[in-house]
Amino acid sequence: NPVPLVRVNKQPRTALVKQEHVDDVPVASKNPKGDAAASADKTATHGCPVSMVTGEELLTLTDGELDGFLPFAWTRLYRTSAVEIDCGLGFGWSHGVAHCLSVSGESVVWTDHENRSTVFPLPTVSRPAISNSLAEAAIYLGASPDELVLAQASRFYHFRDGLLVSISDAYDNRLRISRDVLGRIQRLDNGVGRALLLRYDRDHIVAVDYQVFRAEGDREFVWVTEQNVVSYRYDDAWRLIEATNAVGESERYRYDDQQVIQERELAGGASFFWAWERSGKAARCVRHWASFSQMDTRYAWDDNG
């Protein structure tokens, strides 16, 4: 079982140690429909992929990467149960820095990059670290009075006032997050002169650029865009309908009127299709097929999924 993890300051670098006493409050993470949900990579799936637990689509795509001591993959996930939620990539989609914390009374709700919600007790000085063995995560007080830290899968997510401010690992390699005047995430900086820049149209991400910090001519060091990593296009309802990678290859998406995905068209021309029972965030896949004959699967669900 996971245990709360804390850092201790030792030279020459920070070390990771286990606390002897485990304060464990096991509560399952849930998807936006309220079903218990493990992370996408630990969920039994089939096909493109469809969850064999909830019947929802869990389409996970990596569009690029920020290199460095703490590599970060720019990944997005489409989750059928999240069709009423827009994190800046259109309804149903989330991305790797779409984390937030909400504190209510003595409880904390962590909404992660997969649109799953996990409840923790609010840490205090007398109870500084709390594990959640079902969610395989822990929460604890940070280095400053207004900081809370979530630990999961060898990553530490640092929050202030409910907003993600950095991501670190056991050796304190750190990705720092800066925001613009509107509070939108603007740059993910690895601390050694490399970053991902997010560009927006209002509240929606339209591009992610790879940047380096260097001198330009006689000017001081500035962030310079080396290449576009990915671009996104939306319809009038702010649904993500196209993603174009660094070499200009595009894939497209089509939805019903409740944002439930119906078709994914790859850059090479192949398409994947879904048919659903129920509607909206309660939709469960009953057929998943492709434009080529090798793929055509049907699913039947009981009341337990």
mmCIF file of C-alpha atoms in Angstrom:
data_model
loop_
_atom_site.group_PDB
_atom_site.id
_atom_site.type_symbol
_atom_site.label_atom_id
_atom_site.label_comp_id
_atom_site.label_asym_id
_atom_site.label_seq_id
_atom_site.Cartn_x
_atom_site.Cartn_y
_atom_site.Cartn_z
ATOM 1 C CA ASN A 1 0.000 0.000 0.000
ATOM 2 C CA PRO A 2 1.183 3.551 -0.631
ATOM 3 C CA VAL A 3 2.333 5.576 2.346
ATOM 4 C CA PRO A 4 2.760 9.312 2.804
ATOM 5 C CA LEU A 5 6.130 10.432 1.513
ATOM 6 C CA VAL A 6 8.103 13.383 2.800
ATOM 7 C CA ARG A 7 11.340 15.012 1.815
ATOM 8 C CA VAL A 8 14.226 15.637 4.177
ATOM 9 C CA ASN A 9 16.914 18.175 3.411
ATOM 10 C CA LYS A 10 20.260 16.449 3.145
ATOM 11 C CA GLN A 11 23.317 17.365 1.135
ATOM 12 C CA PRO A 12 23.927 17.217 -1.719
ATOM 13 C CA ARG A 13 20.308 16.573 -2.745
ATOM 14 C CA THR A 14 16.887 15.928 -1.293
ATOM 15 C CA ALA A 15 16.062 12.334 -0.394
ATOM 16 C CA LEU A 16 12.741 10.534 -0.193
ATOM 17 C CA VAL A 17 11.901 8.647 2.990
ATOM 18 C CA LYS A 18 8.885 6.787 4.338
ATOM 19 C CA GLN A 19 7.118 7.829 7.480
ATOM 20 C CA GLU A 20 6.833 5.077 10.069
ATOM 21 C CA HIS A 21 3.187 5.736 10.942
ATOM 22 C CA VAL A 22 0.711 5.650 8.095
ATOM 23 C CA ASP A 23 -2.432 7.778 8.414
ATOM 24 C CA ASP A 24 -4.536 6.108 5.730
ATOM 25 C CA VAL A 25 -8.028 7.198 4.673
ATOM 26 C CA PRO A 26 -8.927 4.928 1.737
ATOM 27 C CA VAL A 27 -11.471 6.464 -0.647
ATOM 28 C CA ALA A 28 -11.740 5.509 -4.319
ATOM 29 C CA SER A 29 -11.203 8.156 -6.981
ATOM 30 C CA LYS A 30 -14.318 8.823 -9.055
ATOM 31 C CA ASN A 31 -15.053 9.885 -12.587
ATOM 32 C CA PRO A 32 -17.452 12.804 -13.237
ATOM 33 C CA LYS A 33 -20.413 10.405 -13.309
ATOM 34 C CA GLY A 34 -19.564 9.259 -9.760
ATOM 35 C CA ASP A 35 -18.235 5.799 -10.635
ATOM 36 C CA ALA A 36 -15.078 4.527 -8.959
ATOM 37 C CA ALA A 37 -12.251 4.951 -11.455
ATOM 38 C CA ALA A 38 -8.602 3.947 -11.407
ATOM 39 C CA SER A 39 -6.122 5.856 -13.563
ATOM 40 C CA ALA A 40 -6.471 5.177 -17.283
ATOM 41 C CA ASP A 41 -3.276 3.120 -17.435
ATOM 42 C CA LYS A 42 -4.544 0.854 -14.638
ATOM 43 C CA THR A 43 -8.069 0.408 -15.999
ATOM 44 C CA ALA A 44 -8.974 -2.754 -17.885
ATOM 45 C CA THR A 45 -9.735 -1.588 -21.432
ATOM 46 C CA HIS A 46 -10.379 -2.908 -24.910
ATOM 47 C CA GLY A 47 -10.047 -1.352 -28.334
ATOM 48 C CA CYS A 48 -9.378 2.381 -28.707
ATOM 49 C CA PRO A 49 -9.737 2.058 -25.606
ATOM 50 C CA VAL A 50 -13.124 1.401 -23.990
ATOM 51 C CA SER A 51 -13.170 0.909 -20.205
ATOM 52 C CA MET A 52 -14.294 -2.588 -19.290
ATOM 53 C CA VAL A 53 -15.336 -1.172 -15.900
ATOM 54 C CA THR A 54 -17.586 1.771 -16.820
ATOM 55 C CA GLY A 55 -18.101 1.426 -20.575
ATOM 56 C CA GLU A 56 -16.731 4.899 -21.210
ATOM 57 C CA GLU A 57 -14.099 5.852 -23.756
ATOM 58 C CA LEU A 58 -10.620 6.625 -22.359
ATOM 59 C CA LEU A 59 -8.789 7.956 -25.392
ATOM 60 C CA THR A 60 -5.261 8.962 -24.319
ATOM 61 C CA LEU A 61 -2.994 10.751 -26.805
ATOM 62 C CA THR A 62 0.502 12.223 -26.413
ATOM 63 C CA ASP A 63 1.156 15.260 -28.607
ATOM 64 C CA GLY A 64 4.699 16.147 -27.512
ATOM 65 C CA GLU A 65 7.256 16.176 -24.718
ATOM 66 C CA LEU A 66 9.306 18.594 -22.649
ATOM 67 C CA ASP A 67 12.764 17.092 -22.135
ATOM 68 C CA GLY A 68 15.052 17.574 -19.128
ATOM 69 C CA PHE A 69 15.798 15.994 -15.752
ATOM 70 C CA LEU A 70 12.052 15.645 -15.189
ATOM 71 C CA PRO A 71 10.601 14.828 -18.616
ATOM 72 C CA PHE A 72 6.985 15.776 -19.141
ATOM 73 C CA ALA A 73 4.737 14.324 -21.831
ATOM 74 C CA TRP A 74 2.077 16.706 -23.117
ATOM 75 C CA THR A 75 -0.838 14.267 -23.030
ATOM 76 C CA ARG A 76 -4.578 14.728 -23.401
ATOM 77 C CA LEU A 77 -7.395 12.362 -22.503
ATOM 78 C CA TYR A 78 -10.978 12.182 -23.732
ATOM 79 C CA ARG A 79 -13.319 10.695 -21.117
ATOM 80 C CA THR A 80 -16.984 10.119 -21.955
ATOM 81 C CA SER A 81 -18.135 10.791 -18.390
ATOM 82 C CA ALA A 82 -16.505 14.259 -18.627
ATOM 83 C CA VAL A 83 -18.575 15.506 -21.575
ATOM 84 C CA GLU A 84 -20.051 18.278 -19.412
ATOM 85 C CA ILE A 85 -16.586 19.523 -18.359
ATOM 86 C CA ASP A 86 -14.313 21.835 -20.354
ATOM 87 C CA CYS A 87 -10.741 22.141 -19.019
ATOM 88 C CA GLY A 88 -9.518 24.261 -21.932
ATOM 89 C CA LEU A 89 -9.410 21.583 -24.644
ATOM 90 C CA GLY A 90 -13.128 21.312 -25.313
ATOM 91 C CA PHE A 91 -15.795 19.231 -23.616
ATOM 92 C CA GLY A 92 -14.682 15.796 -22.471
ATOM 93 C CA TRP A 93 -10.956 16.430 -22.856
ATOM 94 C CA SER A 94 -8.352 17.052 -20.151
ATOM 95 C CA HIS A 95 -4.585 17.553 -20.299
ATOM 96 C CA GLY A 96 -1.460 16.953 -18.232
ATOM 97 C CA VAL A 97 -1.554 20.165 -16.175
ATOM 98 C CA ALA A 98 -5.340 20.299 -15.705
ATOM 99 C CA HIS A 99 -5.149 19.765 -11.937
ATOM 100 C CA CYS A 100 -6.979 21.710 -9.239
ATOM 101 C CA LEU A 101 -7.717 21.503 -5.511
ATOM 102 C CA SER A 102 -10.938 22.550 -3.815
ATOM 103 C CA VAL A 103 -11.023 22.941 -0.028
ATOM 104 C CA SER A 104 -14.368 22.747 1.757
ATOM 105 C CA GLY A 105 -14.348 22.700 5.537
ATOM 106 C CA GLU A 106 -12.054 19.875 6.605
ATOM 107 C CA SER A 107 -12.001 18.122 3.226
ATOM 108 C CA VAL A 108 -9.962 18.551 0.054
ATOM 109 C CA VAL A 109 -11.081 17.430 -3.403
ATOM 110 C CA TRP A 110 -8.319 16.872 -5.934
ATOM 111 C CA THR A 111 -9.399 16.909 -9.588
ATOM 112 C CA ASP A 112 -6.559 15.414 -11.591
ATOM 113 C CA HIS A 113 -5.408 15.486 -15.213
ATOM 114 C CA GLU A 114 -7.823 12.649 -16.074
ATOM 115 C CA ASN A 115 -10.882 14.458 -14.688
ATOM 116 C CA ARG A 116 -11.033 12.102 -11.699
ATOM 117 C CA SER A 117 -11.936 13.469 -8.263
ATOM 118 C CA THR A 118 -10.290 12.192 -5.079
ATOM 119 C CA VAL A 119 -11.311 13.272 -1.565
ATOM 120 C CA PHE A 120 -8.792 13.702 1.268
ATOM 121 C CA PRO A 121 -9.035 15.097 4.794
ATOM 122 C CA LEU A 122 -7.411 18.521 4.971
ATOM 123 C CA PRO A 123 -3.886 18.121 6.416
ATOM 124 C CA THR A 124 -3.057 20.029 9.596
ATOM 125 C CA VAL A 125 0.057 20.608 11.694
ATOM 126 C CA SER A 126 -0.972 17.715 13.934
ATOM 127 C CA ARG A 127 -1.859 15.570 10.910
ATOM 128 C CA PRO A 128 0.569 16.732 8.202
ATOM 129 C CA ALA A 129 0.503 13.720 5.857
ATOM 130 C CA ILE A 130 -2.437 11.522 4.896
ATOM 131 C CA SER A 131 -2.444 8.539 2.564
ATOM 132 C CA ASN A 132 -5.273 7.246 0.395
ATOM 133 C CA SER A 133 -4.392 3.648 -0.395
ATOM 134 C CA LEU A 134 -7.359 3.110 -2.726
ATOM 135 C CA ALA A 135 -6.367 6.098 -4.855
ATOM 136 C CA GLU A 136 -2.662 5.226 -4.500
ATOM 137 C CA ALA A 137 -1.971 8.817 -3.520
ATOM 138 C CA ALA A 138 -1.121 10.996 -0.530
ATOM 139 C CA ILE A 139 -1.570 14.614 0.515
ATOM 140 C CA TYR A 140 0.562 16.627 2.898
ATOM 141 C CA LEU A 141 1.500 20.119 3.985
ATOM 142 C CA GLY A 142 4.054 21.868 1.797
ATOM 143 C CA ALA A 143 7.100 23.936 2.645
ATOM 144 C CA SER A 144 5.124 27.184 2.882
ATOM 145 C CA PRO A 145 1.963 27.775 4.949
ATOM 146 C CA ASP A 146 -0.304 28.078 1.895
ATOM 147 C CA GLU A 147 1.052 25.027 0.053
ATOM 148 C CA LEU A 148 -0.504 21.575 -0.266
ATOM 149 C CA VAL A 149 1.268 18.724 -2.039
ATOM 150 C CA LEU A 150 -0.297 15.693 -3.717
ATOM 151 C CA ALA A 151 1.904 12.654 -4.290
ATOM 152 C CA GLN A 152 1.071 9.983 -6.831
ATOM 153 C CA ALA A 153 3.031 7.702 -9.183
ATOM 154 C CA SER A 154 6.446 9.173 -8.208
ATOM 155 C CA ARG A 155 5.299 12.737 -8.918
ATOM 156 C CA PHE A 156 4.565 15.568 -6.487
ATOM 157 C CA TYR A 157 1.954 18.170 -7.455
ATOM 158 C CA HIS A 158 2.347 21.475 -5.589
ATOM 159 C CA PHE A 159 -0.716 23.694 -5.103
ATOM 160 C CA ARG A 160 -1.277 27.181 -3.732
ATOM 161 C CA ASP A 161 -4.816 28.508 -3.319
ATOM 162 C CA GLY A 162 -6.082 25.500 -5.250
ATOM 163 C CA LEU A 163 -3.903 26.190 -8.302
ATOM 164 C CA LEU A 164 -1.104 23.963 -9.559
ATOM 165 C CA VAL A 165 2.203 25.858 -9.308
ATOM 166 C CA SER A 166 4.806 23.139 -9.918
ATOM 167 C CA ILE A 167 5.474 19.431 -10.409
ATOM 168 C CA SER A 168 8.495 17.724 -8.862
ATOM 169 C CA ASP A 169 10.072 14.329 -8.288
ATOM 170 C CA ALA A 170 11.871 12.662 -5.370
ATOM 171 C CA TYR A 171 15.120 14.509 -6.175
ATOM 172 C CA ASP A 172 13.394 17.898 -6.311
ATOM 173 C CA ASN A 173 13.746 18.233 -10.064
ATOM 174 C CA ARG A 174 10.948 20.644 -10.754
ATOM 175 C CA LEU A 175 8.670 21.907 -13.500
ATOM 176 C CA ARG A 176 7.430 25.407 -12.725
ATOM 177 C CA ILE A 177 4.107 26.721 -13.941
ATOM 178 C CA SER A 178 3.562 30.390 -14.736
ATOM 179 C CA ARG A 179 0.207 31.995 -15.486
ATOM 180 C CA ASP A 180 -0.923 35.019 -17.435
ATOM 181 C CA VAL A 181 -2.933 37.950 -16.064
ATOM 182 C CA LEU A 182 -6.155 35.984 -16.626
ATOM 183 C CA GLY A 183 -4.922 33.079 -14.514
ATOM 184 C CA ARG A 184 -4.456 30.731 -17.476
ATOM 185 C CA ILE A 185 -1.433 28.429 -17.491
ATOM 186 C CA GLN A 186 1.052 30.108 -19.822
ATOM 187 C CA ARG A 187 4.338 28.254 -19.536
ATOM 188 C CA LEU A 188 5.691 24.983 -18.135
ATOM 189 C CA ASP A 189 9.393 25.632 -17.423
ATOM 190 C CA ASN A 190 11.897 22.847 -16.620
ATOM 191 C CA GLY A 191 14.394 25.199 -14.945
ATOM 192 C CA VAL A 192 17.226 24.554 -17.427
ATOM 193 C CA GLY A 193 16.132 26.728 -20.303
ATOM 194 C CA ARG A 194 13.413 24.609 -21.868
ATOM 195 C CA ALA A 195 9.655 25.150 -21.696
ATOM 196 C CA LEU A 196 6.265 24.489 -23.222
ATOM 197 C CA LEU A 197 4.248 27.616 -24.031
ATOM 198 C CA LEU A 198 0.459 27.412 -24.161
ATOM 199 C CA ARG A 199 -1.370 29.758 -26.543
ATOM 200 C CA TYR A 200 -5.076 30.528 -26.211
ATOM 201 C CA ASP A 201 -8.189 31.753 -27.925
ATOM 202 C CA ARG A 202 -10.147 33.008 -24.931
ATOM 203 C CA ASP A 203 -10.234 30.065 -22.487
ATOM 204 C CA HIS A 204 -9.164 27.366 -24.952
ATOM 205 C CA ILE A 205 -5.687 26.141 -25.820
ATOM 206 C CA VAL A 206 -5.052 26.566 -29.552
ATOM 207 C CA ALA A 207 -1.350 25.664 -29.625
ATOM 208 C CA VAL A 208 1.549 24.330 -27.572
ATOM 209 C CA ASP A 209 5.050 25.548 -28.522
ATOM 210 C CA TYR A 210 8.496 24.251 -27.529
ATOM 211 C CA GLN A 211 10.692 27.103 -26.296
ATOM 212 C CA VAL A 212 14.320 27.671 -25.289
ATOM 213 C CA PHE A 213 15.715 30.466 -23.095
ATOM 214 C CA ARG A 214 18.576 32.160 -24.940
ATOM 215 C CA ALA A 215 20.073 35.472 -25.993
ATOM 216 C CA GLU A 216 18.764 36.913 -29.249
ATOM 217 C CA GLY A 217 21.364 39.195 -30.827
ATOM 218 C CA ASP A 218 22.251 41.999 -28.455
ATOM 219 C CA ARG A 219 19.140 41.480 -26.367
ATOM 220 C CA GLU A 220 18.931 39.878 -22.955
ATOM 221 C CA PHE A 221 17.988 36.236 -22.577
ATOM 222 C CA VAL A 222 14.405 35.667 -23.679
ATOM 223 C CA TRP A 223 12.103 32.741 -24.380
ATOM 224 C CA VAL A 224 12.287 31.836 -28.072
ATOM 225 C CA THR A 225 9.915 29.424 -29.801
ATOM 226 C CA GLU A 226 11.819 26.682 -31.632
ATOM 227 C CA GLN A 227 8.835 24.800 -32.977
ATOM 228 C CA ASN A 228 5.130 24.305 -32.682
ATOM 229 C CA VAL A 229 4.387 21.017 -30.904
ATOM 230 C CA VAL A 230 0.662 20.789 -31.610
ATOM 231 C CA SER A 231 -2.232 23.004 -32.682
ATOM 232 C CA TYR A 232 -5.914 22.561 -31.837
ATOM 233 C CA ARG A 233 -9.050 23.653 -33.680
ATOM 234 C CA TYR A 234 -12.597 23.927 -32.282
ATOM 235 C CA ASP A 235 -16.100 24.269 -33.679
ATOM 236 C CA ASP A 236 -18.532 27.041 -32.734
ATOM 237 C CA ALA A 237 -19.568 25.085 -29.614
ATOM 238 C CA TRP A 238 -15.924 24.874 -28.473
ATOM 239 C CA ARG A 239 -15.645 21.161 -29.132
ATOM 240 C CA LEU A 240 -12.187 19.948 -30.140
ATOM 241 C CA ILE A 241 -12.498 18.897 -33.784
ATOM 242 C CA GLU A 242 -8.880 18.779 -34.995
ATOM 243 C CA ALA A 243 -5.351 18.319 -33.627
ATOM 244 C CA THR A 244 -2.322 18.974 -35.869
ATOM 245 C CA ASN A 245 1.144 17.774 -34.879
ATOM 246 C CA ALA A 246 4.585 19.313 -35.477
ATOM 247 C CA VAL A 247 4.876 17.927 -39.025
ATOM 248 C CA GLY A 248 1.421 19.052 -40.100
ATOM 249 C CA GLU A 249 -0.434 15.761 -39.713
ATOM 250 C CA SER A 250 -3.998 16.176 -38.455
ATOM 251 C CA GLU A 251 -6.581 13.957 -36.857
ATOM 252 C CA ARG A 252 -10.211 14.940 -36.512
ATOM 253 C CA TYR A 253 -13.079 14.246 -34.124
ATOM 254 C CA ARG A 254 -16.848 14.228 -34.452
ATOM 255 C CA TYR A 255 -19.405 14.231 -31.588
ATOM 256 C CA ASP A 256 -23.140 14.064 -31.005
ATOM 257 C CA ASP A 257 -25.078 17.007 -29.562
ATOM 258 C CA GLN A 258 -24.026 16.023 -26.010
ATOM 259 C CA GLN A 259 -20.280 15.958 -26.810
ATOM 260 C CA VAL A 260 -20.098 12.130 -26.848
ATOM 261 C CA ILE A 261 -17.471 11.101 -29.386
ATOM 262 C CA GLN A 262 -18.756 9.427 -32.562
ATOM 263 C CA GLU A 263 -15.736 9.330 -34.860
ATOM 264 C CA ARG A 264 -11.972 9.733 -34.795
ATOM 265 C CA GLU A 265 -10.275 10.174 -38.177
ATOM 266 C CA LEU A 266 -6.501 9.596 -38.257
ATOM 267 C CA ALA A 267 -4.042 11.520 -40.420
ATOM 268 C CA GLY A 268 -3.606 8.511 -42.706
ATOM 269 C CA GLY A 269 -7.318 8.358 -43.458
ATOM 270 C CA ALA A 270 -8.424 5.471 -41.232
ATOM 271 C CA SER A 271 -11.408 6.179 -38.983
ATOM 272 C CA PHE A 272 -12.742 4.724 -35.738
ATOM 273 C CA PHE A 273 -16.424 4.841 -34.780
ATOM 274 C CA TRP A 274 -18.477 4.387 -31.610
ATOM 275 C CA ALA A 275 -22.108 3.505 -30.907
ATOM 276 C CA TRP A 276 -23.526 4.117 -27.441
ATOM 277 C CA GLU A 277 -26.337 3.178 -25.086
ATOM 278 C CA ARG A 278 -27.609 5.880 -22.739
ATOM 279 C CA SER A 279 -26.617 9.478 -23.362
ATOM 280 C CA GLY A 280 -24.269 12.222 -22.220
ATOM 281 C CA LYS A 281 -21.927 11.387 -19.367
ATOM 282 C CA ALA A 282 -23.808 8.122 -18.697
ATOM 283 C CA ALA A 283 -23.072 6.769 -22.194
ATOM 284 C CA ARG A 284 -21.633 3.256 -22.472
ATOM 285 C CA CYS A 285 -20.084 1.916 -25.651
ATOM 286 C CA VAL A 286 -22.017 -0.945 -27.271
ATOM 287 C CA ARG A 287 -20.084 -1.091 -30.529
ATOM 288 C CA HIS A 288 -16.613 0.077 -31.550
ATOM 289 C CA TRP A 289 -15.445 -0.401 -35.124
ATOM 290 C CA ALA A 290 -13.086 0.963 -37.748
ATOM 291 C CA SER A 291 -13.112 1.791 -41.443
ATOM 292 C CA PHE A 292 -10.976 -1.324 -41.984
ATOM 293 C CA SER A 293 -12.535 -4.749 -41.558
ATOM 294 C CA GLN A 294 -10.189 -6.125 -38.885
ATOM 295 C CA MET A 295 -11.860 -4.181 -36.074
ATOM 296 C CA ASP A 296 -15.513 -4.479 -35.084
ATOM 297 C CA THR A 297 -16.365 -5.180 -31.432
ATOM 298 C CA ARG A 298 -19.705 -5.201 -29.626
ATOM 299 C CA TYR A 299 -20.178 -4.835 -25.874
ATOM 300 C CA ALA A 300 -23.014 -5.835 -23.540
ATOM 301 C CA TRP A 301 -23.343 -4.350 -20.050
ATOM 302 C CA ASP A 302 -25.229 -5.336 -16.931
ATOM 303 C CA ASP A 303 -26.205 -2.987 -14.120
ATOM 304 C CA ASN A 304 -22.785 -3.452 -12.514
ATOM 305 C CA GLY A 305 -20.919 -2.325 -15.627
#
